[in-house]
Every structure is written in C-alpha cells, then in structure tokens.
mmCIF file of C-alpha atoms in Angstrom:
data_model
loop_
_atom_site.group_PDB
_atom_site.id
_atom_site.type_symbol
_atom_site.label_atom_id
_atom_site.label_comp_id
_atom_site.label_asym_id
_atom_site.label_seq_id
_atom_site.Cartn_x
_atom_site.Cartn_y
_atom_site.Cartn_z
ATOM 1 C CA UNK A 906 0.916 2.369 -59.375
ATOM 2 C CA UNK A 907 4.441 3.625 -58.657
ATOM 3 C CA UNK A 908 3.179 7.111 -57.766
ATOM 4 C CA UNK A 909 0.821 5.664 -55.144
ATOM 5 C CA UNK A 910 3.731 3.812 -53.541
ATOM 6 C CA UNK A 911 5.805 6.991 -53.534
ATOM 7 C CA UNK A 912 3.013 8.882 -51.806
ATOM 8 C CA UNK A 913 2.658 6.165 -49.171
ATOM 9 C CA UNK A 914 6.417 6.076 -48.571
ATOM 10 C CA UNK A 915 6.556 9.884 -48.252
ATOM 11 C CA UNK A 916 3.656 9.874 -45.807
ATOM 12 C CA UNK A 917 5.373 7.213 -43.703
ATOM 13 C CA UNK A 918 8.686 9.073 -43.740
ATOM 14 C CA UNK A 919 7.064 12.360 -42.771
ATOM 15 C CA UNK A 920 5.133 10.660 -39.967
ATOM 16 C CA UNK A 921 8.257 8.972 -38.603
ATOM 17 C CA UNK A 922 10.257 12.209 -38.754
ATOM 18 C CA UNK A 923 7.438 14.141 -37.064
ATOM 19 C CA UNK A 924 7.196 11.623 -34.215
ATOM 20 C CA UNK A 925 10.971 11.596 -33.788
ATOM 21 C CA UNK A 926 11.116 15.388 -33.559
ATOM 22 C CA UNK A 927 8.181 15.422 -31.137
ATOM 23 C CA UNK A 928 9.849 12.821 -28.902
ATOM 24 C CA UNK A 929 13.197 14.627 -28.903
ATOM 25 C CA UNK A 930 11.438 17.904 -28.060
ATOM 26 C CA UNK A 931 9.623 16.295 -25.104
ATOM 27 C CA UNK A 932 12.832 14.749 -23.767
ATOM 28 C CA UNK A 933 14.747 18.029 -24.018
ATOM 29 C CA UNK A 934 11.892 19.989 -22.484
ATOM 30 C CA UNK A 935 11.451 17.612 -19.534
ATOM 31 C CA UNK A 936 15.173 17.401 -18.760
ATOM 32 C CA UNK A 937 15.371 21.130 -18.187
ATOM 33 C CA UNK A 938 12.189 21.507 -16.175
ATOM 34 C CA UNK A 939 11.995 21.307 -12.414
ATOM 35 C CA UNK A 940 8.767 19.310 -12.391
ATOM 36 C CA UNK A 941 10.529 16.094 -11.358
ATOM 37 C CA UNK A 942 12.223 17.637 -8.339
ATOM 38 C CA UNK A 943 10.671 17.244 -4.904
ATOM 39 C CA UNK A 944 9.559 20.436 -3.170
ATOM 40 C CA UNK A 945 12.074 21.624 -0.607
ATOM 41 C CA UNK A 946 9.488 22.671 1.935
ATOM 42 C CA UNK A 947 5.768 22.515 2.466
ATOM 43 C CA UNK A 948 5.457 26.214 1.710
ATOM 44 C CA UNK A 949 6.220 25.673 -1.983
ATOM 45 C CA UNK A 950 3.546 22.992 -2.315
ATOM 46 C CA UNK A 951 0.699 23.572 -4.731
ATOM 47 C CA UNK A 952 -1.755 22.476 -2.017
ATOM 48 C CA UNK A 953 -2.443 24.724 0.937
ATOM 49 C CA UNK A 954 -3.143 22.579 3.979
ATOM 50 C CA UNK A 955 -3.886 24.255 7.273
ATOM 51 C CA UNK A 956 -2.869 22.573 10.515
ATOM 52 C CA UNK A 957 -6.495 22.907 11.660
ATOM 53 C CA UNK A 958 -7.585 20.622 8.842
ATOM 54 C CA UNK A 959 -5.291 17.773 9.868
ATOM 55 C CA UNK A 960 -6.978 15.181 12.079
ATOM 56 C CA UNK A 961 -4.968 13.155 14.567
ATOM 57 C CA UNK A 962 -5.831 9.474 14.627
ATOM 58 C CA UNK A 963 -5.063 6.674 17.042
ATOM 59 C CA UNK A 964 -4.445 3.182 15.742
ATOM 60 C CA UNK A 965 -4.621 -0.088 17.588
ATOM 61 C CA UNK A 966 -2.609 -3.102 16.589
ATOM 62 C CA UNK A 967 -4.753 -6.091 15.662
ATOM 63 C CA UNK A 968 -3.526 -9.305 17.227
ATOM 64 C CA UNK A 969 -4.508 -12.627 15.684
ATOM 65 C CA UNK A 970 -6.683 -14.912 17.792
ATOM 66 C CA UNK A 971 -5.178 -18.228 18.811
ATOM 67 C CA UNK A 972 -7.241 -21.294 17.875
ATOM 68 C CA UNK A 973 -6.818 -24.422 19.990
ATOM 69 C CA UNK A 974 -8.094 -26.850 17.340
ATOM 70 C CA UNK A 975 -5.517 -29.642 17.515
ATOM 71 C CA UNK A 976 -7.127 -32.278 15.306
#
C-alpha cells in the first residue's frame, strides 16, 4: 500500500517538474524572439500583396429616417 502511494507521489512530482520546466522554457524562448514585434515596413511582411490586387471602395453614410409618429 505504501509503495503505491510513493509511486503516485513520484509521478505527480515528475509531472509538475516537467510542466514547470516546459513553461519556463516557453517563456524564455518567447522573450527573446522577434515574433511579437510589428513589421517595420510592408516589404518584410509574410504576405505579398500587389497594388493591382487592392480594390478601392466608396462608402456612403447611412442616415436614419425620421418618423413623425407623435402618439
């Protein structure tokens, strides 16, 4: 009975230590990467958008209709 409890405790400890190490590794790795920085110009973007592909659109402002229901 005691050996089963020891095994369970060891498994829990190893799991907690593994998750802690994994979390610390992710935090250290992400703090040094440049993935969170905004691109300085459109040329460094991962998408290549040509000016020919951009469509100009005109928008009209929608004005609410006035109701004369004074009841």
